[in-house]
Amino acid sequence: MLEIRWHSRAGQGAVTGAKGLADVVAGTGKQVQAFAFYGSAKRGAAMTAYNRVDDSPILNHEKFMRPDYILVIDPGLTFITDICANEKEDTKYIITTHLSKEELIEKKPELKGKQLYVLDCIKISLETIGKPIPNAPMLGALMKVSGMLELDYFLDAFIKLLGKKLPQKIIDANREAITRAYNEVK
């Protein structure tokens, strides 16, 4: 079973990102879960969202997991939340930051030796979507790092989901954000 944990602040789109990912992956015939755990449930409060993906029915509905991927879409949470909790030996981290990997490891030594990928999802979302909502760029980075789905397949399926709710300008901006993040994650 593939498990993903998102670290975010309420209002940054982690729940929407987790649900969007689940909808796209469910279209491939896999079993999926997407759920969230809110602290105070106020905009800006730290929160976590979760995904599970498997070929078989998923009977586990607990929030506890040993994630294969940890996605941090708010850079500050890297330093004030235990993002490494319950990690596996081969857990991969994708962290939103303006820092290089080396600078990030210097500031957060617990990340040394981990499979670490960085990019500035907030900058990408500001420059493409016009708002600091970094969930779409994080999905692009996840597609690149995980190889879970081909980028074109993911984009087509994700854009179909967005097309039900959003104007074309926003859809195009999300497509650009996802593609840019896919290309920029290091």
CSV table of C-alpha atoms in Angstrom, one decimal, residues 14-162:
chain,number,residue,atom,x,y,z
A,14,ALA,CA,-3.8,20.2,1.1
A,15,VAL,CA,-7.3,18.6,1.5
A,16,THR,CA,-8.3,19.6,-2.0
A,17,GLY,CA,-4.9,18.3,-3.3
A,18,ALA,CA,-5.3,15.0,-1.5
A,19,LYS,CA,-8.9,14.6,-2.8
A,20,GLY,CA,-7.9,15.6,-6.3
A,21,LEU,CA,-5.1,13.0,-6.3
A,22,ALA,CA,-7.5,10.4,-5.0
A,23,ASP,CA,-10.0,11.2,-7.7
A,24,VAL,CA,-7.4,10.9,-10.5
A,25,VAL,CA,-5.9,7.7,-9.1
A,26,ALA,CA,-9.3,6.1,-8.6
A,27,GLY,CA,-9.8,6.6,-12.3
A,28,THR,CA,-7.0,4.1,-12.9
A,29,GLY,CA,-8.9,1.4,-11.1
A,30,LYS,CA,-6.9,1.6,-7.9
A,31,GLN,CA,-8.5,1.8,-4.4
A,32,VAL,CA,-7.9,5.1,-2.7
A,33,GLN,CA,-8.5,7.1,0.4
A,34,ALA,CA,-8.2,10.9,1.1
A,35,PHE,CA,-8.9,12.4,4.5
A,36,ALA,CA,-7.6,15.1,6.8
A,37,PHE,CA,-6.9,15.9,10.4
A,38,TYR,CA,-7.5,19.4,11.5
A,39,GLY,CA,-6.3,21.0,14.7
A,40,SER,CA,-8.3,24.1,15.4
A,41,ALA,CA,-9.8,24.1,11.9
A,42,LYS,CA,-9.1,27.8,11.5
A,43,ARG,CA,-7.4,29.3,8.3
A,44,GLY,CA,-3.7,29.2,8.9
A,45,ALA,CA,-3.8,26.4,11.6
A,46,ALA,CA,-1.4,23.5,11.0
A,47,MET,CA,-3.1,20.4,9.7
A,48,THR,CA,-2.4,17.2,7.9
A,49,ALA,CA,-4.0,15.4,5.0
A,50,TYR,CA,-3.5,11.8,4.0
A,51,ASN,CA,-3.8,9.5,1.0
A,52,ARG,CA,-3.7,5.7,0.7
A,53,VAL,CA,-3.5,3.9,-2.6
A,54,ASP,CA,-3.6,0.2,-3.2
A,55,ASP,CA,-4.7,-2.4,-5.7
A,56,SER,CA,-6.9,-4.2,-3.0
A,57,PRO,CA,-9.7,-2.7,-0.9
A,58,ILE,CA,-8.3,-0.5,1.9
A,59,LEU,CA,-9.7,-1.6,5.2
A,60,ASN,CA,-7.5,0.6,7.4
A,61,HIS,CA,-9.2,3.9,8.2
A,62,GLU,CA,-6.8,5.1,10.9
A,63,LYS,CA,-4.8,8.3,10.5
A,64,PHE,CA,-1.7,6.5,11.7
A,65,MET,CA,0.6,5.6,8.8
A,66,ARG,CA,4.2,5.0,7.9
A,67,PRO,CA,4.2,7.3,4.8
A,68,ASP,CA,6.1,6.5,1.6
A,69,TYR,CA,5.9,10.2,0.7
A,70,ILE,CA,5.8,13.2,3.0
A,71,LEU,CA,4.6,16.4,1.3
A,72,VAL,CA,5.3,19.7,3.1
A,73,ILE,CA,3.5,22.6,1.4
A,74,ASP,CA,4.1,25.2,4.1
A,75,PRO,CA,7.8,25.8,4.5
A,76,GLY,CA,7.5,26.9,8.2
A,77,LEU,CA,6.0,23.5,9.2
A,78,THR,CA,9.3,21.9,8.4
A,79,PHE,CA,10.7,23.5,11.5
A,80,ILE,CA,7.7,23.4,14.0
A,81,THR,CA,6.1,20.1,13.2
A,82,ASP,CA,7.7,16.6,13.4
A,83,ILE,CA,7.5,15.9,9.7
A,84,CYS,CA,9.7,12.9,10.2
A,85,ALA,CA,7.3,11.1,12.5
A,86,ASN,CA,6.7,7.4,11.7
A,87,GLU,CA,8.8,7.6,8.6
A,88,LYS,CA,10.1,4.5,6.8
A,89,GLU,CA,13.7,4.0,5.9
A,90,ASP,CA,13.0,4.9,2.3
A,91,THR,CA,10.4,7.7,2.9
A,92,LYS,CA,10.7,10.4,0.3
A,93,TYR,CA,10.2,14.1,1.3
A,94,ILE,CA,9.0,16.8,-1.0
A,95,ILE,CA,9.3,20.2,0.7
A,96,THR,CA,8.2,23.6,-0.3
A,97,THR,CA,11.1,26.0,0.3
A,98,HIS,CA,13.2,28.7,-1.3
A,99,LEU,CA,16.3,27.1,0.2
A,100,SER,CA,18.5,24.6,-1.6
A,101,LYS,CA,18.7,21.0,-0.2
A,102,GLU,CA,22.0,21.8,1.4
A,103,GLU,CA,20.7,25.0,3.1
A,104,LEU,CA,17.6,23.1,4.3
A,105,ILE,CA,19.6,20.2,5.7
A,106,GLU,CA,21.8,22.8,7.5
A,107,LYS,CA,18.7,24.3,9.2
A,108,LYS,CA,17.0,20.9,9.7
A,109,PRO,CA,19.8,18.3,10.3
A,110,GLU,CA,17.2,15.6,10.8
A,111,LEU,CA,16.8,15.6,7.0
A,112,LYS,CA,20.4,14.6,6.4
A,113,GLY,CA,20.6,11.3,4.6
A,114,LYS,CA,16.9,11.3,3.7
A,115,GLN,CA,15.5,11.2,0.1
A,116,LEU,CA,14.8,14.9,-0.1
A,117,TYR,CA,13.3,16.9,-2.9
A,118,VAL,CA,12.8,20.7,-2.8
A,119,LEU,CA,11.0,23.3,-4.8
A,120,ASP,CA,9.2,26.6,-4.1
A,121,CYS,CA,5.5,25.7,-4.6
A,122,ILE,CA,4.4,29.0,-3.1
A,123,LYS,CA,6.4,31.0,-5.6
A,124,ILE,CA,5.2,28.8,-8.5
A,125,SER,CA,1.6,29.2,-7.4
A,126,LEU,CA,1.9,32.9,-7.1
A,127,GLU,CA,3.5,33.3,-10.5
A,128,THR,CA,1.1,31.0,-12.3
A,129,ILE,CA,-2.2,31.0,-10.4
A,130,GLY,CA,-1.8,34.4,-8.7
A,131,LYS,CA,-2.5,33.1,-5.2
A,132,PRO,CA,-0.3,31.3,-2.6
A,133,ILE,CA,-2.1,28.0,-2.8
A,134,PRO,CA,0.7,25.5,-3.4
A,135,ASN,CA,-1.3,22.3,-3.7
A,136,ALA,CA,-1.3,22.1,-7.5
A,137,PRO,CA,2.5,22.5,-7.8
A,138,MET,CA,3.0,19.9,-5.1
A,139,LEU,CA,1.0,17.4,-7.1
A,140,GLY,CA,3.3,18.1,-10.1
A,141,ALA,CA,6.3,17.5,-7.9
A,142,LEU,CA,4.8,14.3,-6.6
A,143,MET,CA,4.1,13.0,-10.1
A,144,LYS,CA,7.8,13.5,-11.0
A,145,VAL,CA,9.3,12.1,-7.8
A,146,SER,CA,6.9,9.1,-7.5
A,147,GLY,CA,6.4,8.2,-11.1
A,148,MET,CA,2.9,7.3,-10.0
A,149,LEU,CA,1.3,8.5,-13.2
A,150,GLU,CA,2.6,10.0,-16.4
A,151,LEU,CA,2.4,13.8,-16.3
A,152,ASP,CA,0.1,14.0,-19.4
A,153,TYR,CA,-2.3,11.4,-18.0
A,154,PHE,CA,-2.4,13.2,-14.6
A,155,LEU,CA,-2.9,16.6,-16.2
A,156,ASP,CA,-5.7,15.4,-18.4
A,157,ALA,CA,-7.5,13.7,-15.6
A,158,PHE,CA,-6.9,16.5,-13.1
A,159,ILE,CA,-8.0,19.2,-15.5
A,160,LYS,CA,-11.2,17.3,-16.2
A,161,LEU,CA,-11.9,17.4,-12.4
A,162,LEU,CA,-11.2,21.2,-12.3
